[in-house]
């Protein structure tokens, strides 16, 4: 990877990935793009930044050519809950954007990464220790776009030789940029509310297990996969990866070790609960470990310590 074009660069993953990659590959070699510009944002100010609506294929190709991109990290997408509220727009952005990005990768011979999700699974998928290759019949628009995206990436690899790679991300927890519109967002919100108000009302029911990962492990996974020896990759799209699986009362208990009077209550959102119920409780990431050496550093305890520490600094709360 020498010249890396990132779409959705101001989102939850992008804002941290751009800085992480700039620290590895050099500021000028990571071109951040997003549909909006946020002046003062570190990803905008620290290197090249271009406004890009991923539905605009012509502009995407122009930017990639202008900067001689050899790698595309395509992150722009709507998350599960928003996609369920706006399914037509979700198809347009998630599939239209992906198709445009794959076409640019094909034309310019770029390596390509795009994330899939645990949302690519559905109620008929085995829900415990979900295998890499298994039933994928999601019942959400987000899931439909993720499975279609996985298939499309496989197609571009087999048909055109595009070097496509991807992972199925679990819920990602981070303190820099809020996720916005996902089902696993409760596991981010809870830290903000714990620090601000010492209580949190969860929109996900007690007992609902989902896979999760702390952002530093997610960033590391993307770079490790993109640097992996292609001859070792049996799977192209997309690898199961996870760092932990927990349900709301477990994250609350972990926070309580740091904030003694913290209390969790429940005000379940039926839409997001139904999505969560259709996703696995835990996924198996053996293929990712074997094919490109995936590993994670943070578990629930170490993530909670770091998250509360960093977030209290950010929010200026003692
Ligand atoms: C969401 O909840 O929509 C995402 C995901 C797991 O893909 N965080």
Short mmCIF file of C-alpha atoms and ligand atoms in Angstrom, two decimals:
data_model
loop_
_atom_site.label_atom_id
_atom_site.label_comp_id
_atom_site.label_asym_id
_atom_site.label_seq_id
_atom_site.Cartn_x
_atom_site.Cartn_y
_atom_site.Cartn_z
CA UNK A 1 0.00 0.00 0.00
CA UNK A 2 1.63 3.23 -1.16
CA UNK A 3 -1.26 5.58 -1.99
CA UNK A 4 -4.40 4.80 -0.08
CA UNK A 5 -7.79 6.33 -0.84
CA UNK A 6 -10.27 6.13 2.04
CA UNK A 7 -14.01 6.74 1.59
CA UNK A 8 -16.23 7.58 4.57
CA UNK A 9 -13.09 8.96 6.21
CA UNK A 10 -14.91 11.05 8.82
CA UNK A 11 -17.03 8.17 10.13
CA UNK A 12 -16.38 6.07 13.23
CA UNK A 13 -13.76 3.79 11.62
CA UNK A 14 -12.45 6.23 9.02
CA UNK A 15 -11.55 9.06 11.36
CA UNK A 16 -9.21 6.77 13.32
CA UNK A 17 -8.04 4.61 10.41
CA UNK A 18 -6.88 7.64 8.41
CA UNK A 19 -4.68 8.79 11.31
CA UNK A 20 -3.44 5.25 12.00
CA UNK A 21 -2.50 4.72 8.35
CA UNK A 22 -0.93 8.18 8.04
CA UNK A 23 1.30 7.30 10.99
CA UNK A 24 2.43 4.15 9.13
CA UNK A 25 2.45 5.17 5.45
CA UNK A 26 2.95 8.96 5.69
CA UNK A 27 0.45 11.82 5.80
CA UNK A 28 0.50 12.55 2.06
CA UNK A 29 -0.07 8.92 1.13
CA UNK A 30 -3.49 8.56 2.73
CA UNK A 31 -6.21 10.49 0.88
CA UNK A 32 -9.23 11.01 3.09
CA UNK A 33 -12.61 11.53 1.41
CA UNK A 34 -16.06 12.06 2.84
CA UNK A 35 -19.41 13.48 1.78
CA UNK A 36 -18.88 16.42 4.16
CA UNK A 37 -15.92 18.43 5.31
CA UNK A 38 -15.47 19.14 9.01
CA UNK A 39 -13.03 22.02 9.38
CA UNK A 40 -10.61 21.47 12.22
CA UNK A 41 -11.02 17.69 12.07
CA UNK A 42 -7.59 16.08 12.35
CA UNK A 43 -8.20 13.72 9.40
CA UNK A 44 -9.09 16.75 7.24
CA UNK A 45 -6.19 18.92 8.38
CA UNK A 46 -3.31 16.44 8.59
CA UNK A 47 -3.16 15.33 4.93
CA UNK A 48 -5.03 15.32 1.62
CA UNK A 49 -8.81 15.56 1.92
CA UNK A 50 -11.46 15.62 -0.83
CA UNK A 51 -15.23 15.89 -0.69
CA UNK A 52 -16.72 12.74 -2.25
CA UNK A 53 -20.24 11.35 -2.46
CA UNK A 54 -19.59 7.65 -3.15
CA UNK A 55 -22.65 7.57 -5.42
CA UNK A 56 -20.68 9.81 -7.81
CA UNK A 57 -18.63 7.26 -9.78
CA UNK A 58 -17.00 9.87 -12.03
CA UNK A 59 -15.69 11.97 -9.15
CA UNK A 60 -14.42 8.88 -7.32
CA UNK A 61 -12.41 7.83 -10.37
CA UNK A 62 -11.07 11.39 -10.83
CA UNK A 63 -9.79 11.55 -7.25
CA UNK A 64 -8.24 8.08 -7.43
CA UNK A 65 -6.44 9.02 -10.67
CA UNK A 66 -5.37 12.44 -9.40
CA UNK A 67 -3.58 10.86 -6.43
CA UNK A 68 -2.41 7.68 -8.22
CA UNK A 69 -4.20 5.50 -5.67
CA UNK A 70 -3.05 1.87 -5.50
CA UNK A 71 -5.35 0.91 -2.61
CA UNK A 72 -8.99 1.73 -1.84
CA UNK A 73 -10.40 1.40 1.65
CA UNK A 74 -14.12 1.75 1.08
CA UNK A 75 -15.87 2.53 4.37
CA UNK A 76 -18.81 4.77 3.38
CA UNK A 77 -22.05 2.99 4.31
CA UNK A 78 -25.20 3.33 6.39
CA UNK A 79 -25.31 1.22 9.58
CA UNK A 80 -28.00 -1.28 10.50
CA UNK A 81 -30.63 0.79 12.30
CA UNK A 82 -30.50 3.71 9.85
CA UNK A 83 -30.55 1.28 6.92
CA UNK A 84 -33.69 -0.30 8.35
CA UNK A 85 -35.34 3.14 8.60
CA UNK A 86 -34.19 4.16 5.08
CA UNK A 87 -33.85 0.94 3.06
CA UNK A 88 -33.87 2.54 -0.41
CA UNK A 89 -31.16 5.02 0.50
CA UNK A 90 -29.23 2.19 2.18
CA UNK A 91 -29.26 0.17 -1.02
CA UNK A 92 -28.16 3.24 -3.02
CA UNK A 93 -25.27 4.09 -0.75
CA UNK A 94 -24.15 0.67 0.42
CA UNK A 95 -24.42 -1.12 -2.92
CA UNK A 96 -24.08 1.81 -5.35
CA UNK A 97 -21.03 3.13 -3.48
CA UNK A 98 -19.43 -0.31 -3.30
CA UNK A 99 -20.01 -0.98 -6.99
CA UNK A 100 -18.46 2.38 -7.94
CA UNK A 101 -15.46 1.75 -5.70
CA UNK A 102 -14.92 -1.76 -7.11
CA UNK A 103 -15.10 -0.38 -10.64
CA UNK A 104 -12.40 2.19 -9.83
CA UNK A 105 -10.29 -0.59 -8.26
CA UNK A 106 -10.72 -2.68 -11.40
CA UNK A 107 -9.84 0.18 -13.76
CA UNK A 108 -6.79 1.33 -11.76
CA UNK A 109 -5.70 -2.10 -10.52
CA UNK A 110 -6.06 -1.13 -6.85
CA UNK A 111 -6.04 -3.41 -3.83
CA UNK A 112 -9.41 -3.15 -2.13
CA UNK A 113 -10.79 -3.39 1.40
CA UNK A 114 -14.38 -3.01 2.50
CA UNK A 115 -15.94 -4.11 5.79
CA UNK A 116 -18.75 -6.59 6.03
CA UNK A 117 -20.41 -7.15 9.41
CA UNK A 118 -21.96 -9.65 11.81
CA UNK A 119 -25.09 -8.15 10.20
CA UNK A 120 -24.40 -10.43 7.22
CA UNK A 121 -25.86 -13.26 9.33
CA UNK A 122 -29.51 -13.85 10.10
CA UNK A 123 -31.88 -15.84 12.28
CA UNK A 124 -31.21 -19.14 10.48
CA UNK A 125 -27.42 -18.83 10.99
CA UNK A 126 -26.00 -21.00 13.82
CA UNK A 127 -25.78 -18.35 16.55
CA UNK A 128 -23.04 -19.69 18.81
CA UNK A 129 -19.49 -19.87 17.50
CA UNK A 130 -20.84 -19.01 14.05
CA UNK A 131 -18.57 -20.62 11.42
CA UNK A 132 -16.77 -18.70 8.68
CA UNK A 133 -18.75 -20.44 5.94
CA UNK A 134 -22.38 -20.85 6.94
CA UNK A 135 -25.99 -19.87 6.23
CA UNK A 136 -26.34 -16.14 5.44
CA UNK A 137 -29.98 -15.17 5.14
CA UNK A 138 -30.22 -11.79 6.93
CA UNK A 139 -33.62 -10.13 7.20
CA UNK A 140 -32.47 -6.52 7.34
CA UNK A 141 -31.57 -4.20 4.46
CA UNK A 142 -28.17 -3.69 6.08
CA UNK A 143 -27.62 -7.45 6.08
CA UNK A 144 -28.82 -7.78 2.49
CA UNK A 145 -26.28 -5.15 1.39
CA UNK A 146 -23.51 -6.82 3.40
CA UNK A 147 -24.10 -10.29 1.92
CA UNK A 148 -24.48 -8.81 -1.57
CA UNK A 149 -21.29 -6.84 -0.98
CA UNK A 150 -19.39 -9.96 0.05
CA UNK A 151 -20.57 -11.72 -3.11
CA UNK A 152 -19.70 -8.75 -5.30
CA UNK A 153 -16.17 -8.58 -3.87
CA UNK A 154 -15.75 -12.33 -4.49
CA UNK A 155 -16.95 -11.78 -8.06
CA UNK A 156 -14.49 -8.94 -8.72
CA UNK A 157 -11.67 -11.09 -7.36
CA UNK A 158 -12.56 -14.15 -9.44
CA UNK A 159 -13.69 -12.42 -12.62
CA UNK A 160 -11.33 -9.43 -12.82
CA UNK A 161 -8.49 -10.33 -10.42
CA UNK A 162 -9.16 -7.33 -8.16
CA UNK A 163 -7.31 -7.93 -4.87
CA UNK A 164 -10.41 -7.70 -2.66
CA UNK A 165 -10.17 -8.32 1.09
CA UNK A 166 -12.64 -7.83 3.91
CA UNK A 167 -13.71 -8.69 7.44
CA UNK A 168 -17.05 -9.13 9.17
CA UNK A 169 -16.73 -6.52 11.89
CA UNK A 170 -18.53 -7.00 15.17
CA UNK A 171 -19.75 -3.92 17.11
CA UNK A 172 -16.86 -1.44 17.28
CA UNK A 173 -16.25 0.53 20.45
CA UNK A 174 -14.28 3.76 20.34
CA UNK A 175 -14.01 7.17 22.01
CA UNK A 176 -12.98 9.42 19.06
CA UNK A 177 -16.05 9.46 16.78
CA UNK A 178 -19.54 8.21 17.58
CA UNK A 179 -20.82 5.36 15.38
CA UNK A 180 -24.32 6.71 14.59
CA UNK A 181 -27.15 4.43 13.59
CA UNK A 182 -25.96 0.96 14.54
CA UNK A 183 -27.46 -1.76 16.71
CA UNK A 184 -24.29 -2.26 18.75
CA UNK A 185 -24.06 1.50 19.52
CA UNK A 186 -25.40 0.91 23.04
CA UNK A 187 -21.96 -0.42 23.95
CA UNK A 188 -20.46 2.98 23.06
CA UNK A 189 -23.27 5.17 24.49
CA UNK A 190 -23.06 3.40 27.84
CA UNK A 191 -19.54 4.74 28.50
CA UNK A 192 -20.55 8.34 27.72
CA UNK A 193 -23.61 8.15 29.98
CA UNK A 194 -21.69 6.36 32.74
CA UNK A 195 -19.20 9.21 32.89
CA UNK A 196 -21.75 12.01 32.46
CA UNK A 197 -24.72 10.76 34.52
CA UNK A 198 -23.65 7.54 36.28
CA UNK A 199 -26.60 5.73 34.71
CA UNK A 200 -27.63 4.35 31.34
CA UNK A 201 -30.92 3.22 29.85
CA UNK A 202 -30.11 0.45 27.35
CA UNK A 203 -32.11 0.05 24.14
CA UNK A 204 -30.88 -3.56 23.98
CA UNK A 205 -32.37 -6.10 26.38
CA UNK A 206 -30.42 -7.81 29.16
CA UNK A 207 -29.18 -11.22 28.00
CA UNK A 208 -28.63 -10.20 24.35
CA UNK A 209 -25.11 -11.30 23.42
CA UNK A 210 -23.26 -9.70 20.51
CA UNK A 211 -19.65 -9.73 19.37
CA UNK A 212 -17.62 -6.58 19.97
CA UNK A 213 -14.13 -5.18 19.42
CA UNK A 214 -12.18 -2.16 20.63
CA UNK A 215 -11.13 0.20 17.82
CA UNK A 216 -7.33 -0.26 18.14
CA UNK A 217 -7.79 -3.97 17.41
CA UNK A 218 -10.03 -3.15 14.42
CA UNK A 219 -7.46 -0.76 12.93
CA UNK A 220 -4.73 -3.30 13.42
CA UNK A 221 -6.85 -5.98 11.74
CA UNK A 222 -7.39 -3.86 8.62
CA UNK A 223 -3.68 -3.13 8.18
CA UNK A 224 -2.65 -6.73 8.94
CA UNK A 225 -5.13 -8.12 6.45
CA UNK A 226 -4.12 -5.66 3.73
CA UNK A 227 -0.44 -6.48 4.28
CA UNK A 228 -1.07 -10.25 4.32
CA UNK A 229 0.45 -12.58 1.75
CA UNK A 230 -2.31 -13.00 -0.89
CA UNK A 231 -1.33 -16.61 -1.58
CA UNK A 232 -2.40 -17.51 2.00
CA UNK A 233 -5.91 -16.04 1.64
CA UNK A 234 -8.42 -18.78 0.92
CA UNK A 235 -11.28 -16.42 1.77
CA UNK A 236 -11.60 -13.04 0.15
CA UNK A 237 -14.86 -11.74 1.61
CA UNK A 238 -15.14 -11.58 4.40
CA UNK A 239 -13.36 -12.96 7.47
CA UNK A 240 -15.17 -13.41 10.78
CA UNK A 241 -13.25 -11.45 13.42
CA UNK A 242 -14.14 -10.75 17.05
CA UNK A 243 -12.49 -9.83 20.33
CA UNK A 244 -15.25 -10.47 22.87
CA UNK A 245 -18.93 -11.29 23.22
CA UNK A 246 -21.03 -9.79 26.02
CA UNK A 247 -24.55 -8.70 26.93
CA UNK A 248 -25.56 -5.34 28.46
CA UNK A 249 -25.45 -6.32 32.14
CA UNK A 250 -21.88 -7.60 31.72
CA UNK A 251 -20.56 -4.32 30.33
CA UNK A 252 -22.50 -2.51 33.10
CA UNK A 253 -20.85 -4.71 35.77
CA UNK A 254 -17.44 -3.92 34.31
CA UNK A 255 -18.14 -0.17 34.36
CA UNK A 256 -19.36 -0.45 37.98
CA UNK A 257 -15.87 -1.58 38.99
CA UNK A 258 -14.71 1.95 38.06
CA UNK A 259 -17.87 4.01 38.78
CA UNK A 260 -19.35 2.48 41.94
CA UNK A 261 -22.80 4.09 41.77
CA UNK A 262 -23.33 3.36 38.04
CA UNK A 263 -26.75 1.81 37.29
CA UNK A 264 -28.15 0.29 34.10
CA UNK A 265 -31.87 0.18 33.26
CA UNK A 266 -33.65 -1.01 30.12
CA UNK A 267 -35.91 0.79 27.65
CA UNK A 268 -35.82 -1.64 24.74
CA UNK A 269 -36.11 -0.36 21.17
CA UNK A 270 -38.07 -3.09 19.32
CA UNK A 271 -36.42 -2.39 15.96
CA UNK A 272 -32.84 -2.61 17.18
CA UNK A 273 -33.68 -5.50 19.52
CA UNK A 274 -35.08 -7.49 16.57
CA UNK A 275 -31.89 -6.81 14.61
CA UNK A 276 -29.72 -7.86 17.57
CA UNK A 277 -31.79 -11.02 18.05
CA UNK A 278 -31.14 -12.00 14.44
CA UNK A 279 -27.35 -11.69 14.81
CA UNK A 280 -25.01 -14.32 16.27
CA UNK A 281 -24.19 -14.48 19.99
CA UNK A 282 -20.55 -15.21 19.14
CA UNK A 283 -18.60 -15.86 15.95
CA UNK A 284 -15.65 -18.13 15.22
CA UNK A 285 -12.57 -16.41 13.78
CA UNK A 286 -10.32 -19.43 13.20
CA UNK A 287 -10.04 -18.75 9.45
CA UNK A 288 -8.79 -15.18 10.07
CA UNK A 289 -6.24 -16.45 12.61
CA UNK A 290 -5.01 -19.16 10.24
CA UNK A 291 -4.98 -17.29 6.94
CA UNK A 292 -3.51 -13.93 8.01
CA UNK A 293 -2.67 -14.11 11.70
CA UNK A 294 -5.58 -12.11 13.12
CA UNK A 295 -5.30 -11.45 16.84
CA UNK A 296 -6.83 -8.97 19.29
CA UNK A 297 -5.37 -7.33 22.38
CA UNK A 298 -8.34 -5.94 24.29
CA UNK A 299 -10.95 -7.86 26.30
CA UNK A 300 -13.94 -6.33 28.12
CA UNK A 301 -11.92 -5.43 31.24
CA UNK A 302 -8.93 -3.81 29.50
CA UNK A 303 -11.17 -2.04 26.98
CA UNK A 304 -13.35 -0.60 29.76
CA UNK A 305 -10.34 0.73 31.68
CA UNK A 306 -8.92 2.37 28.55
CA UNK A 307 -12.27 3.67 27.29
CA UNK A 308 -13.17 5.34 30.62
CA UNK A 309 -9.70 6.77 30.91
CA UNK A 310 -9.61 8.28 27.40
CA UNK A 311 -13.22 9.41 27.40
CA UNK A 312 -12.99 11.16 30.79
CA UNK A 313 -10.08 13.15 29.34
CA UNK A 314 -12.05 13.95 26.20
CA UNK A 315 -15.18 14.96 28.12
CA UNK A 316 -13.14 16.70 30.80
CA UNK A 317 -14.77 14.68 33.60
CA UNK A 318 -12.71 13.76 36.67
C1 LIG B 1 -24.20 -1.96 13.48
O1 LIG B 1 -24.59 -2.17 14.64
O2 LIG B 1 -24.94 -1.68 12.54
C2 LIG B 1 -22.73 -2.11 13.20
C3 LIG B 1 -22.38 -3.49 12.78
C4 LIG B 1 -22.21 -4.56 13.77
O3 LIG B 1 -22.24 -3.74 11.62
N1 LIG B 1 -21.97 -1.71 14.36
#
